[in-house]
Amino acid sequence: MNPHPTLHKALLAGVARVPVLDAGASEALNALLHNSTHPSLLWQALAANDLWQRAGFQPQNLANAAVPAAADERACPDSASHLLHLILRDIQADLLDSWLWLAQTSGCNLPHAFLVTLLDMGMQKPALRLALIPLLDSRGQWLVAQNPAWAERYGVVAEAPLETQWQLGNLNERCTALHALRDLDSEAALTTLEADWAREPPESRAAFVHCLGQALSLRDEAFLERALDDKRKEVRSAAQQLLARLPDSQLMQRCVSRLNTLLSVEHERGMASLLGALVGRAGSVVHLNLPEQCDSGMKRDGIGIQAHPGLGEKAGWLADLIGSVSPDHWTEIWQLAPSRIVGLYAGHEFNNALLEGLAQAVSNALRYQVGGNAMEWYRALLDDKLPGSGKYRAKLLPDLHQLPAPRQEVMVREWLTGTDPATLELVSAWCKQRPNAQPLPPELSHLLLARCQDAMLREDINHWNTRSLFEVLAKSLDVTDLAYVEQNWPDADWVPWPQWRETIDNFQETLRFRHTMQRSFMEHIA
Amino acid sequence: MIRNTKVGEYFSWQRAKILSSRYQAHTMILTAEQILALAPDPASAKAGSGQANPAHWTGLGAHEQALWGLCQGSEKDPYRTQIDFSGPAFKCTCPSRKFPCKHGLGLYLLYAKQHASFTAKDAPPWVSDWLHSREQRSEKKAAEQADATPEQLAAKAQGAQKRQDKRMSNVAQGIAILDTWLADLAREGLAGLKSKPAATWEAMAARMVDAQASGLAARIRRAGMYIYGSSEGGWEIEVARELSQLALLSLCHQRIEQLPEALQQDIRGAISLVHMQEEAQAQAPLVDVWQVCGNNTQHDERISRRACYLRGQRSGRWAMLLQFAAGAQTLPSPLLPGTCYGGSLHFYPSATPLRAAFGSDMKLIAAPNDIGSGLVSDSFSAMLTDYAQRLAANPLLEHHPALLQVTPHYVAEPAPRWLVRQDNGDALEIDGSFRHPWLMHALAGGLPSKVFGLWNGRTLLPLALVTAQSFHSFDIESAR
């Protein structure tokens, strides 16, 4: 209703102050209202106005139609779309990642009916957003471009030049710009950062130092050395971590020189060596003196900053020192294989400190160093005969994903064929950390399920832990052929079945859902 | 005169039976999405999905009319769950207060994905007894209406008239109070209302409820919400609209005897919100294939209300079924957009008949594969002319269903707003309460699509978007 100004005025101020003289609707209505003073005439005039306007409504005219979305050819199969509908209705909601992965590998786009729901979900979840972007077809991109909030998050709008983003963006955008600049020209990017460094607030400084991890080289060392003297702890810590990654950095050299006075290996010779070999003892001995103090130079290099639960103060300093040195340094100066050095460390009184520091150094090497013996070190530390190996495995597990997929699978297969009871939890953690929803290969899936079924029969795994174990497996195992999932379960009269039934039913149901999901996309390909 | 009416009704019933029997052979099996849409809440949908596993069931069976199964729950005896396809109607012996319960949903979902598990073909006695009792109830209801003697009908009409007179007497007293209140408001104006307590409006609404004028009470509460529920400008226009409608109703009530009989029904209905189903059942049925086009669900603290809109495929008539739930109760399962019902509808008497009740022969039937093609859309000019005529016949009319071939159109500047545009450039504003404009835009892709919605003379409230293959109901989206 759009009342006449006189009516509107009377409505707000009251007819006692503003009498209704002109309803603005028609002459007949005005005549009816003329000289009338009854207050209810205001309402009747408004009602008549409203009716008059509604009955005589005239649509507005939009001369120009909006540009429609271009036609798409990669339609999502109906059956897959139905399954996505169930997932979004919170039925097997955890399988959204799997659905998106299957859609991407099958070359399908997002069904238009779910675009808005998924785009809204992705606004708060960066990982989901990354999974959605490749699945946006021309309809999706057309839609995203019209909504400013989506356009910004999904990167459909044309991006400003990197320099402009660096100068004017928020912290996230500036970090993204610095990453990109490092990719283009690492030295120029460093110069850009140095130019603005003094004006940057501490939070930004720490974030920018982390960005230098992209295309890190010895050319960044001078800047990072200066950052070791920054007032902010986070900035110093970020610089220490980066310098520890550079094999020939001054920081690493300083740590090596400190360790040279503390740690040495004496190779037994002659008869002693022979006797040692006969009784199964290593032919070398590690001599170790713990650091007496942590001076300001050591603190500057990050020694003693990190907490090490279960280690004494001095043992913690030792672990930090070893963690800052490339593991290949020891093979070079002692002329021993990684497995031999790990064995020597394991037999030492301070084995925890030595191995923890070594695990940190191996992790750095695996992630950032090209070449070298990082893989050998890794395998040696993951040996299940090593005392407390579970601890190092858990620490090093995230690094396993740095290896090519076939290498990872070989290692997991080795674990599964071993006898370590902690293997299942370790494999479960590995499955959880896998970066995408790609299922495991069939052979590994069969082996893993068989191992779980065996452990279930022997009840050597805690039932309450297995709930999460089977939940993880349900999302990871191969579902091309589900015959193996129905086999090798205990007989129906197995006494503990009531405790397991719900877990196993859910496990099988999830696998069946995934199987149906996989087939729904294969229909499209066929 | 009564005899002639009875004869006319008898022939209408016979025609209804003959026509509706054609639909009985084509039982409609719902899809998983449609079954889940019947769930009273998302938790039930999830729990029902968990039950859709053969491991939970024994004695599964189905024939063309129903399906059944036994589900072991927490009690000693398994729950007996059964579904009549024609409603669909659910029955389960579990103690859940939700309807349909998770077992009913799970059984239907299992049937939708694994027909083969339902091996039994002969219904056990507990299923056949239930189906038989449903048929008996339906026949008894129809027989009661058809076999009533003129004396019984006259006595019934006399009782209804007595109740109506009593109600209208109470209403007249309430309206006298309302007139005084409205006159005071007009005298003082609306500008100072925000500084006055909201309790005044609630108290006036309560007085209208006492006067058996619930329709007036609802409008007063709604006006109060516009004043106190928003800090945005322009609220006085919405309030003025409600108050002017109250004044119009008051005026209509004063002159009700001078108005046409059908309009009198509209006025009484708008004042008291009471419509007797018997009055609808007394009307001649209209037999057709009724396609469900959309739902509009509204909740307030006292009552939940769902309007389900249908369109006759042959007659082209619009119809509306209302469902209610009081307090914390959940609404009955909605009619699913895209599904078709075959049988008779009885329209409530009105100057612009829309609200209707299902006849006893109404059954869910199989919808055509290209469900959208059977629906003919209107042009803006036809829709606006039709609306104006209805408004002339019934000035109390608020909104009317419309199916339009339009393109959703987003205008970003100066303030974001949504419209639907016809090919000739004419455009209608989308109602500000519509929550899914982006979804509608995504589905249409900037191309003309059939949009079903409610037109109130100013804005369109979309309720569904229709493609050749499917209905996308925005009301279900709102309910999630």
Coordinates of C-alpha atoms in Angstrom, one line a residue, chain B:
Chain B
M1 CA -36.0 -28.8 -2.8
I2 CA -34.1 -31.0 -0.4
R3 CA -34.9 -34.0 -2.4
N4 CA -33.6 -32.5 -5.6
T5 CA -30.4 -31.5 -3.9
K6 CA -30.0 -35.0 -2.6
V7 CA -30.5 -36.5 -6.1
G8 CA -28.0 -34.1 -7.5
E9 CA -25.5 -35.0 -4.8
Y10 CA -26.1 -38.7 -5.4
F11 CA -25.3 -38.5 -9.1
S12 CA -22.2 -36.4 -8.3
W13 CA -21.1 -39.1 -5.9
Q14 CA -21.7 -41.9 -8.4
R15 CA -19.7 -39.9 -11.0
A16 CA -16.9 -39.4 -8.4
K17 CA -16.7 -43.1 -7.6
I18 CA -16.6 -44.0 -11.3
L19 CA -13.9 -41.5 -12.1
S20 CA -11.8 -42.2 -9.0
S21 CA -11.8 -45.9 -9.6
R22 CA -9.7 -45.2 -12.7
Y23 CA -6.9 -44.0 -10.5
Q24 CA -6.9 -46.9 -8.0
A25 CA -4.9 -49.3 -10.2
H26 CA -2.0 -46.9 -10.5
T27 CA -0.5 -47.0 -7.0
M28 CA 2.2 -44.3 -6.6
I29 CA 5.4 -45.3 -4.9
L30 CA 7.3 -42.3 -3.6
T31 CA 11.0 -41.7 -4.1
A32 CA 13.5 -41.6 -1.2
E33 CA 13.5 -37.8 -1.3
Q34 CA 9.7 -37.6 -1.2
I35 CA 9.6 -40.1 1.7
L36 CA 12.1 -38.1 3.7
A37 CA 10.0 -35.0 3.0
L38 CA 7.2 -36.7 5.0
A39 CA 9.4 -36.8 8.1
P40 CA 8.2 -34.5 10.9
D41 CA 11.7 -33.2 11.6
P42 CA 15.3 -33.7 10.3
A43 CA 16.1 -36.0 13.3
S44 CA 13.3 -38.4 12.3
A45 CA 14.5 -38.3 8.7
K46 CA 18.0 -39.3 9.8
A47 CA 16.7 -42.0 12.2
G48 CA 14.4 -43.3 9.5
S49 CA 17.2 -43.6 7.1
G50 CA 19.1 -45.6 9.7
Q51 CA 16.2 -48.0 9.8
A52 CA 16.2 -48.6 6.1
N53 CA 18.4 -51.7 6.4
P54 CA 17.1 -55.2 6.0
A55 CA 19.1 -56.3 9.1
H56 CA 16.6 -54.4 11.2
W57 CA 13.5 -56.1 9.8
T58 CA 11.7 -59.5 9.6
G59 CA 8.5 -60.5 7.9
L60 CA 8.8 -58.0 5.2
G61 CA 6.0 -58.0 2.7
A62 CA 4.2 -55.9 0.2
H63 CA 1.3 -56.0 -2.2
E64 CA -0.2 -53.4 -4.5
Q65 CA -2.0 -51.7 -1.7
A66 CA 0.3 -51.8 1.3
L67 CA 3.7 -52.9 2.7
W68 CA 4.5 -54.1 6.2
G69 CA 7.3 -55.5 8.4
L70 CA 8.4 -56.3 11.9
C71 CA 11.2 -54.2 13.5
Q72 CA 12.8 -55.3 16.7
G73 CA 13.0 -52.3 19.0
S74 CA 13.7 -51.9 22.7
E75 CA 10.6 -53.8 23.7
K76 CA 10.1 -57.6 23.9
D77 CA 7.9 -57.9 20.9
P78 CA 8.9 -56.4 17.6
Y79 CA 7.0 -53.3 16.4
R80 CA 4.4 -53.9 13.7
T81 CA 4.9 -51.3 11.0
Q82 CA 2.6 -50.9 8.0
I83 CA 2.0 -48.4 5.2
D84 CA -1.0 -47.9 3.0
F85 CA 0.3 -46.5 -0.3
S86 CA -2.9 -44.5 -1.0
G87 CA -2.4 -41.8 1.6
P88 CA 0.3 -42.6 2.2
A89 CA -0.9 -43.7 5.7
F90 CA 1.4 -45.1 8.3
K91 CA 0.8 -47.2 11.4
C92 CA 3.3 -48.5 13.9
T93 CA 3.0 -50.1 17.3
C94 CA 6.1 -48.3 18.6
P95 CA 5.6 -45.7 21.4
S96 CA 7.0 -42.8 19.4
R97 CA 4.8 -39.7 19.4
K98 CA 6.3 -38.6 16.1
F99 CA 4.3 -39.3 13.0
P100 CA 5.3 -40.9 10.8
C101 CA 7.8 -42.6 13.2
K102 CA 11.3 -43.6 12.2
H103 CA 10.1 -47.2 11.6
G104 CA 7.5 -46.1 9.1
L105 CA 10.0 -43.9 7.3
G106 CA 12.6 -46.6 7.4
L107 CA 10.3 -49.3 6.0
Y108 CA 9.2 -47.1 3.1
L109 CA 12.8 -46.1 2.4
L110 CA 13.8 -49.7 2.4
Y111 CA 11.0 -50.5 0.0
A112 CA 12.1 -47.7 -2.3
K113 CA 15.6 -49.0 -2.5
Q114 CA 15.2 -52.8 -2.2
H115 CA 11.8 -54.1 -3.4
A116 CA 13.3 -57.6 -3.5
S117 CA 13.5 -57.8 0.3
F118 CA 9.7 -57.7 0.5
T119 CA 9.1 -61.3 -0.3
A120 CA 5.7 -62.0 1.4
K121 CA 2.7 -61.2 -0.7
D122 CA -0.1 -62.2 1.6
A123 CA -0.8 -59.6 4.2
P124 CA -0.8 -60.9 7.8
P125 CA -4.1 -60.4 9.7
W126 CA -2.8 -57.3 11.5
V127 CA -2.3 -55.6 8.2
S128 CA -5.4 -56.7 6.4
D129 CA -7.5 -55.8 9.5
W130 CA -6.0 -52.3 9.5
L131 CA -6.6 -51.8 5.8
H132 CA -10.1 -53.1 6.2
S133 CA -10.8 -50.8 9.1
R134 CA -9.5 -47.8 7.0
E135 CA -11.8 -48.7 4.1
Q136 CA -14.7 -49.2 6.5
R137 CA -14.1 -45.8 8.1
S138 CA -14.0 -44.1 4.8
E139 CA -17.2 -45.8 3.5
K140 CA -19.0 -45.1 6.8
K141 CA -18.1 -41.4 6.5
A142 CA -19.4 -41.3 3.0
A143 CA -22.5 -43.3 3.8
E144 CA -23.3 -41.0 6.7
Q145 CA -23.2 -38.0 4.4
A146 CA -25.1 -39.8 1.6
D147 CA -27.7 -41.6 3.7
A148 CA -28.8 -38.8 6.1
T149 CA -32.5 -38.3 6.1
P150 CA -34.0 -34.8 5.5
E151 CA -35.0 -34.7 9.2
Q152 CA -31.5 -35.5 10.3
L153 CA -30.1 -32.8 8.0
A154 CA -32.6 -30.3 9.2
A155 CA -31.8 -31.0 12.8
K156 CA -28.1 -30.8 12.1
A157 CA -28.6 -27.5 10.2
Q158 CA -30.7 -26.1 13.1
G159 CA -28.0 -27.0 15.7
A160 CA -25.3 -25.4 13.5
Q161 CA -27.4 -22.3 13.1
K162 CA -27.9 -22.1 16.8
R163 CA -24.2 -22.3 17.5
Q164 CA -23.5 -19.8 14.7
D165 CA -26.0 -17.3 16.2
K166 CA -24.4 -17.6 19.6
R167 CA -21.0 -17.1 18.1
M168 CA -22.1 -14.0 16.1
S169 CA -23.6 -12.5 19.1
N170 CA -20.3 -12.8 21.0
V171 CA -18.5 -11.5 17.9
A172 CA -20.8 -8.5 17.7
Q173 CA -19.8 -7.5 21.3
G174 CA -16.1 -8.0 20.4
I175 CA -16.4 -5.9 17.3
A176 CA -18.1 -3.0 19.3
I177 CA -15.0 -2.9 21.5
L178 CA -12.7 -3.2 18.5
D179 CA -14.4 -0.2 16.8
T180 CA -13.8 2.0 19.8
W181 CA -10.2 0.9 20.0
L182 CA -9.7 1.6 16.2
A183 CA -11.3 5.0 16.6
D184 CA -9.0 5.9 19.4
L185 CA -6.0 4.8 17.3
A186 CA -7.1 6.8 14.4
R187 CA -7.6 9.9 16.5
E188 CA -4.2 9.6 18.2
G189 CA -2.2 8.4 15.2
L190 CA 0.5 5.7 15.0
A191 CA 3.6 7.8 15.4
G192 CA 3.7 7.4 19.2
L193 CA 2.9 3.7 19.3
K194 CA 6.5 2.4 19.7
S195 CA 6.8 4.2 23.1
K196 CA 3.7 2.4 24.4
P197 CA 3.7 -1.1 25.9
A198 CA 3.3 -4.1 23.6
A199 CA 1.0 -5.6 26.2
T200 CA -1.8 -3.3 25.0
W201 CA -2.0 -5.2 21.7
E202 CA -1.8 -8.6 23.3
A203 CA -4.6 -7.6 25.7
M204 CA -6.8 -6.5 22.8
A205 CA -6.1 -9.7 20.9
A206 CA -7.1 -11.7 24.0
R207 CA -10.4 -9.8 24.2
M208 CA -11.1 -10.8 20.6
V209 CA -10.3 -14.4 21.4
D210 CA -12.8 -14.2 24.3
A211 CA -15.3 -12.9 21.8
Q212 CA -14.7 -15.9 19.5
A213 CA -13.1 -13.7 16.9
S214 CA -9.8 -15.5 16.5
G215 CA -9.3 -14.0 13.0
L216 CA -9.4 -10.5 14.3
A217 CA -7.1 -11.5 17.2
A218 CA -4.5 -12.9 14.7
R219 CA -4.5 -9.6 12.8
I220 CA -4.1 -7.6 15.9
R221 CA -1.1 -9.7 17.0
R222 CA 0.4 -9.4 13.5
A223 CA 0.0 -5.6 13.6
G224 CA 1.7 -5.7 17.0
M225 CA 4.6 -7.7 15.6
Y226 CA 5.1 -5.0 12.8
I227 CA 5.4 -2.3 15.5
Y228 CA 7.6 -4.0 18.1
G229 CA 9.3 -6.7 16.1
S230 CA 11.3 -4.6 13.7
S231 CA 13.4 -1.4 14.0
E232 CA 13.2 -0.7 10.3
G233 CA 11.2 2.3 8.9
G234 CA 7.9 2.0 7.0
W235 CA 6.3 -0.2 9.7
E236 CA 3.3 2.1 9.9
I237 CA 2.2 1.1 6.4
E238 CA 2.1 -2.6 7.4
V239 CA 0.2 -1.7 10.6
A240 CA -2.2 0.5 8.7
R241 CA -2.9 -2.4 6.3
E242 CA -3.8 -4.7 9.1
L243 CA -5.9 -2.1 10.9
S244 CA -7.7 -1.0 7.8
Q245 CA -8.6 -4.7 7.1
L246 CA -9.9 -4.9 10.7
A247 CA -12.1 -1.9 10.0
L248 CA -13.2 -3.4 6.8
L249 CA -14.2 -6.6 8.5
S250 CA -16.1 -4.6 11.1
L251 CA -18.0 -2.7 8.5
C252 CA -18.8 -6.0 6.6
H253 CA -20.0 -7.5 9.8
Q254 CA -22.4 -4.6 10.4
R255 CA -23.9 -5.1 7.0
I256 CA -23.6 -8.8 6.7
E257 CA -27.2 -9.4 6.0
Q258 CA -27.1 -7.2 2.9
L259 CA -24.3 -9.1 1.3
P260 CA -24.3 -12.2 -0.9
E261 CA -24.5 -15.5 0.9
A262 CA -21.0 -16.7 -0.3
L263 CA -19.4 -13.5 0.8
Q264 CA -21.1 -13.8 4.2
Q265 CA -19.2 -17.1 4.6
D266 CA -15.9 -15.4 3.8
I267 CA -16.6 -12.7 6.4
R268 CA -17.5 -15.1 9.1
G269 CA -14.5 -17.2 8.3
A270 CA -12.2 -14.1 8.4
I271 CA -13.6 -13.0 11.7
S272 CA -13.7 -16.3 13.6
L273 CA -11.4 -18.6 11.5
V274 CA -14.0 -21.3 11.9
H275 CA -15.0 -23.2 8.8
M276 CA -17.1 -26.3 9.3
Q277 CA -16.0 -29.2 7.2
E278 CA -19.6 -30.4 7.0
E279 CA -20.3 -27.3 5.0
A280 CA -17.6 -28.2 2.5
Q281 CA -18.7 -31.8 2.4
A282 CA -22.2 -30.7 1.6
Q283 CA -21.0 -29.0 -1.6
A284 CA -20.9 -30.9 -4.9
P285 CA -17.6 -32.6 -5.4
L286 CA -15.2 -31.7 -8.2
V287 CA -13.5 -34.8 -9.5
D288 CA -10.2 -34.3 -11.2
V289 CA -6.5 -35.3 -11.1
W290 CA -5.1 -32.8 -8.6
Q291 CA -1.5 -31.9 -8.8
V292 CA 0.2 -30.6 -5.7
C293 CA 2.0 -27.4 -6.7
G294 CA 3.4 -26.1 -3.4
N295 CA 3.1 -25.6 0.3
N296 CA 3.3 -22.6 2.5
T297 CA 4.0 -23.4 6.2
Q298 CA 3.8 -20.8 8.9
H299 CA 4.6 -21.2 12.5
D300 CA 3.8 -18.9 15.4
E301 CA 3.9 -19.6 19.1
R302 CA 0.4 -20.8 19.3
I303 CA -0.4 -22.7 16.1
S304 CA 1.4 -24.0 13.0
R305 CA -0.5 -23.8 9.7
R306 CA 0.3 -25.3 6.4
A307 CA -1.5 -24.5 3.2
C308 CA -1.1 -27.1 0.4
Y309 CA -2.0 -25.8 -3.0
L310 CA -3.3 -28.1 -5.8
R311 CA -4.4 -27.5 -9.4
G312 CA -6.9 -29.7 -11.3
Q313 CA -5.3 -30.9 -14.4
R314 CA -8.6 -31.0 -16.4
S315 CA -10.6 -28.2 -14.7
G316 CA -7.6 -25.9 -14.2
R317 CA -9.1 -25.0 -10.8
W318 CA -6.9 -24.0 -7.8
A319 CA -7.6 -25.6 -4.4
M320 CA -6.0 -25.2 -1.0
L321 CA -5.9 -27.7 1.8
L322 CA -5.1 -26.5 5.3
Q323 CA -3.3 -28.5 8.0
F324 CA -3.0 -27.2 11.6
A325 CA -1.1 -28.2 14.7
A326 CA -1.4 -26.6 18.0
G327 CA 1.4 -25.7 20.4
A328 CA 4.4 -28.1 20.2
Q329 CA 2.6 -30.7 18.1
T330 CA 4.1 -31.3 14.7
L331 CA 2.1 -30.7 11.5
P332 CA 0.8 -33.7 9.6
S333 CA 2.9 -34.8 6.7
P334 CA 2.7 -32.4 3.8
L335 CA 1.2 -33.1 0.4
L336 CA 4.4 -33.5 -1.7
P337 CA 4.8 -31.0 -4.6
G338 CA 4.8 -32.9 -7.9
T339 CA 2.6 -35.7 -6.6
C340 CA -0.9 -36.2 -8.0
Y341 CA -4.1 -37.1 -6.2
G342 CA -7.1 -38.6 -8.1
G343 CA -10.6 -38.1 -6.7
S344 CA -13.0 -35.5 -5.5
L345 CA -12.5 -32.2 -3.7
H346 CA -15.2 -30.4 -1.8
F347 CA -14.8 -26.6 -1.8
Y348 CA -15.8 -24.6 1.2
P349 CA -18.5 -22.0 0.4
S350 CA -16.9 -18.7 -0.6
A351 CA -17.3 -15.9 -3.0
T352 CA -13.9 -17.0 -4.4
P353 CA -13.8 -20.7 -3.5
L354 CA -10.2 -22.0 -2.8
R355 CA -10.1 -23.9 0.4
A356 CA -11.2 -27.5 0.0
A357 CA -11.4 -30.8 1.7
F358 CA -10.5 -34.2 0.3
G359 CA -13.4 -36.5 -0.6
S360 CA -13.3 -40.0 0.8
D361 CA -12.3 -41.4 -2.6
M362 CA -9.1 -39.2 -2.9
K363 CA -6.0 -41.3 -3.5
L364 CA -2.4 -40.7 -4.3
I365 CA -1.8 -41.7 -7.9
A366 CA 1.2 -42.0 -10.2
A367 CA 2.2 -38.6 -11.6
P368 CA 3.2 -38.4 -15.3
N369 CA 7.0 -38.5 -16.0
D370 CA 7.0 -34.9 -17.3
I371 CA 5.2 -33.6 -14.3
G372 CA 5.7 -30.0 -15.2
S373 CA 4.3 -30.1 -18.7
G374 CA 0.7 -30.7 -17.5
L375 CA 0.6 -27.3 -15.7
V376 CA -0.4 -24.4 -17.9
S377 CA 1.2 -21.1 -16.7
D378 CA -0.6 -17.8 -16.8
S379 CA 0.5 -14.5 -18.3
F380 CA 0.8 -11.5 -15.9
S381 CA -2.2 -9.8 -17.5
A382 CA -4.4 -12.9 -17.2
M383 CA -3.3 -13.4 -13.6
L384 CA -3.8 -9.7 -12.6
T385 CA -7.2 -9.6 -14.3
D386 CA -8.3 -12.7 -12.6
Y387 CA -7.0 -11.4 -9.2
A388 CA -8.9 -8.1 -9.7
Q389 CA -12.1 -9.9 -10.4
R390 CA -11.7 -12.1 -7.4
L391 CA -11.0 -9.0 -5.3
A392 CA -14.2 -7.4 -6.6
A393 CA -16.1 -10.5 -5.6
N394 CA -14.3 -10.8 -2.2
P395 CA -12.6 -7.7 -0.9
L396 CA -11.3 -9.8 2.0
L397 CA -9.1 -11.9 -0.4
E398 CA -5.4 -11.7 0.6
H399 CA -3.6 -13.9 -1.8
H400 CA -4.3 -16.2 -4.7
P401 CA -2.1 -19.0 -6.3
A402 CA -0.5 -18.3 -9.6
L403 CA 1.7 -20.3 -12.0
L404 CA 3.8 -18.0 -14.1
Q405 CA 6.4 -18.5 -16.8
V406 CA 9.0 -16.0 -15.6
T407 CA 12.7 -15.4 -15.1
P408 CA 14.1 -14.5 -11.7
H409 CA 15.9 -11.2 -11.9
Y410 CA 18.3 -9.8 -9.4
V411 CA 18.8 -6.0 -9.2
A412 CA 21.9 -5.1 -7.1
E413 CA 21.7 -1.3 -7.3
P414 CA 20.8 0.9 -5.5
A415 CA 19.4 -1.6 -3.0
P416 CA 19.4 -5.4 -3.6
R417 CA 15.9 -6.6 -4.7
W418 CA 14.4 -9.6 -6.5
L419 CA 11.9 -9.6 -9.2
V420 CA 10.4 -12.1 -11.7
R421 CA 10.4 -10.9 -15.3
Q422 CA 8.2 -12.0 -18.1
D423 CA 9.5 -12.2 -21.6
N424 CA 7.9 -8.9 -22.6
G425 CA 9.8 -7.1 -19.8
D426 CA 7.0 -6.8 -17.3
A427 CA 8.2 -7.6 -13.8
L428 CA 6.7 -8.3 -10.4
E429 CA 8.5 -7.8 -7.1
I430 CA 9.3 -10.9 -5.0
D431 CA 7.9 -10.8 -1.5
G432 CA 10.5 -9.6 1.1
S433 CA 9.8 -12.6 3.3
F434 CA 11.0 -15.1 0.6
R435 CA 14.1 -16.8 1.9
H436 CA 15.4 -18.6 -1.2
P437 CA 15.8 -16.1 -4.0
W438 CA 19.4 -17.4 -4.8
L439 CA 18.2 -21.0 -5.0
M440 CA 15.4 -20.0 -7.4
H441 CA 18.0 -18.1 -9.4
A442 CA 20.4 -21.1 -9.5
L443 CA 17.6 -23.4 -10.6
A444 CA 16.4 -21.1 -13.4
G445 CA 19.9 -20.1 -14.6
G446 CA 18.6 -16.8 -15.9
L447 CA 16.1 -18.6 -18.2
P448 CA 12.3 -18.6 -18.2
S449 CA 10.9 -21.2 -15.8
K450 CA 7.5 -22.0 -14.3
V451 CA 7.3 -20.5 -10.9
F452 CA 4.4 -21.3 -8.6
G453 CA 3.6 -18.7 -5.9
L454 CA 1.1 -16.6 -4.1
W455 CA 0.1 -13.2 -5.4
N456 CA -1.2 -10.7 -2.9
G457 CA -1.8 -7.7 -5.2
R458 CA 1.6 -6.2 -4.6
T459 CA 4.3 -9.0 -4.4
L460 CA 4.7 -12.6 -5.4
L461 CA 5.8 -15.2 -2.8
P462 CA 7.3 -18.1 -4.7
L463 CA 6.6 -21.6 -3.3
A464 CA 8.0 -23.8 -6.0
L465 CA 9.9 -23.8 -9.3
V466 CA 8.7 -26.4 -11.8
T467 CA 10.8 -28.0 -14.4
A468 CA 9.8 -30.8 -16.8
Q469 CA 11.3 -33.4 -14.5
S470 CA 10.7 -32.1 -11.0
F471 CA 9.2 -29.7 -8.5
H472 CA 11.6 -27.8 -6.3
S473 CA 9.6 -26.8 -3.3
F474 CA 10.9 -23.8 -1.4
D475 CA 8.7 -24.6 1.6
I476 CA 10.6 -27.8 2.2
E477 CA 13.8 -25.8 2.1
S478 CA 12.5 -23.4 4.7
A479 CA 11.5 -26.3 6.9
R480 CA 15.0 -27.8 7.0

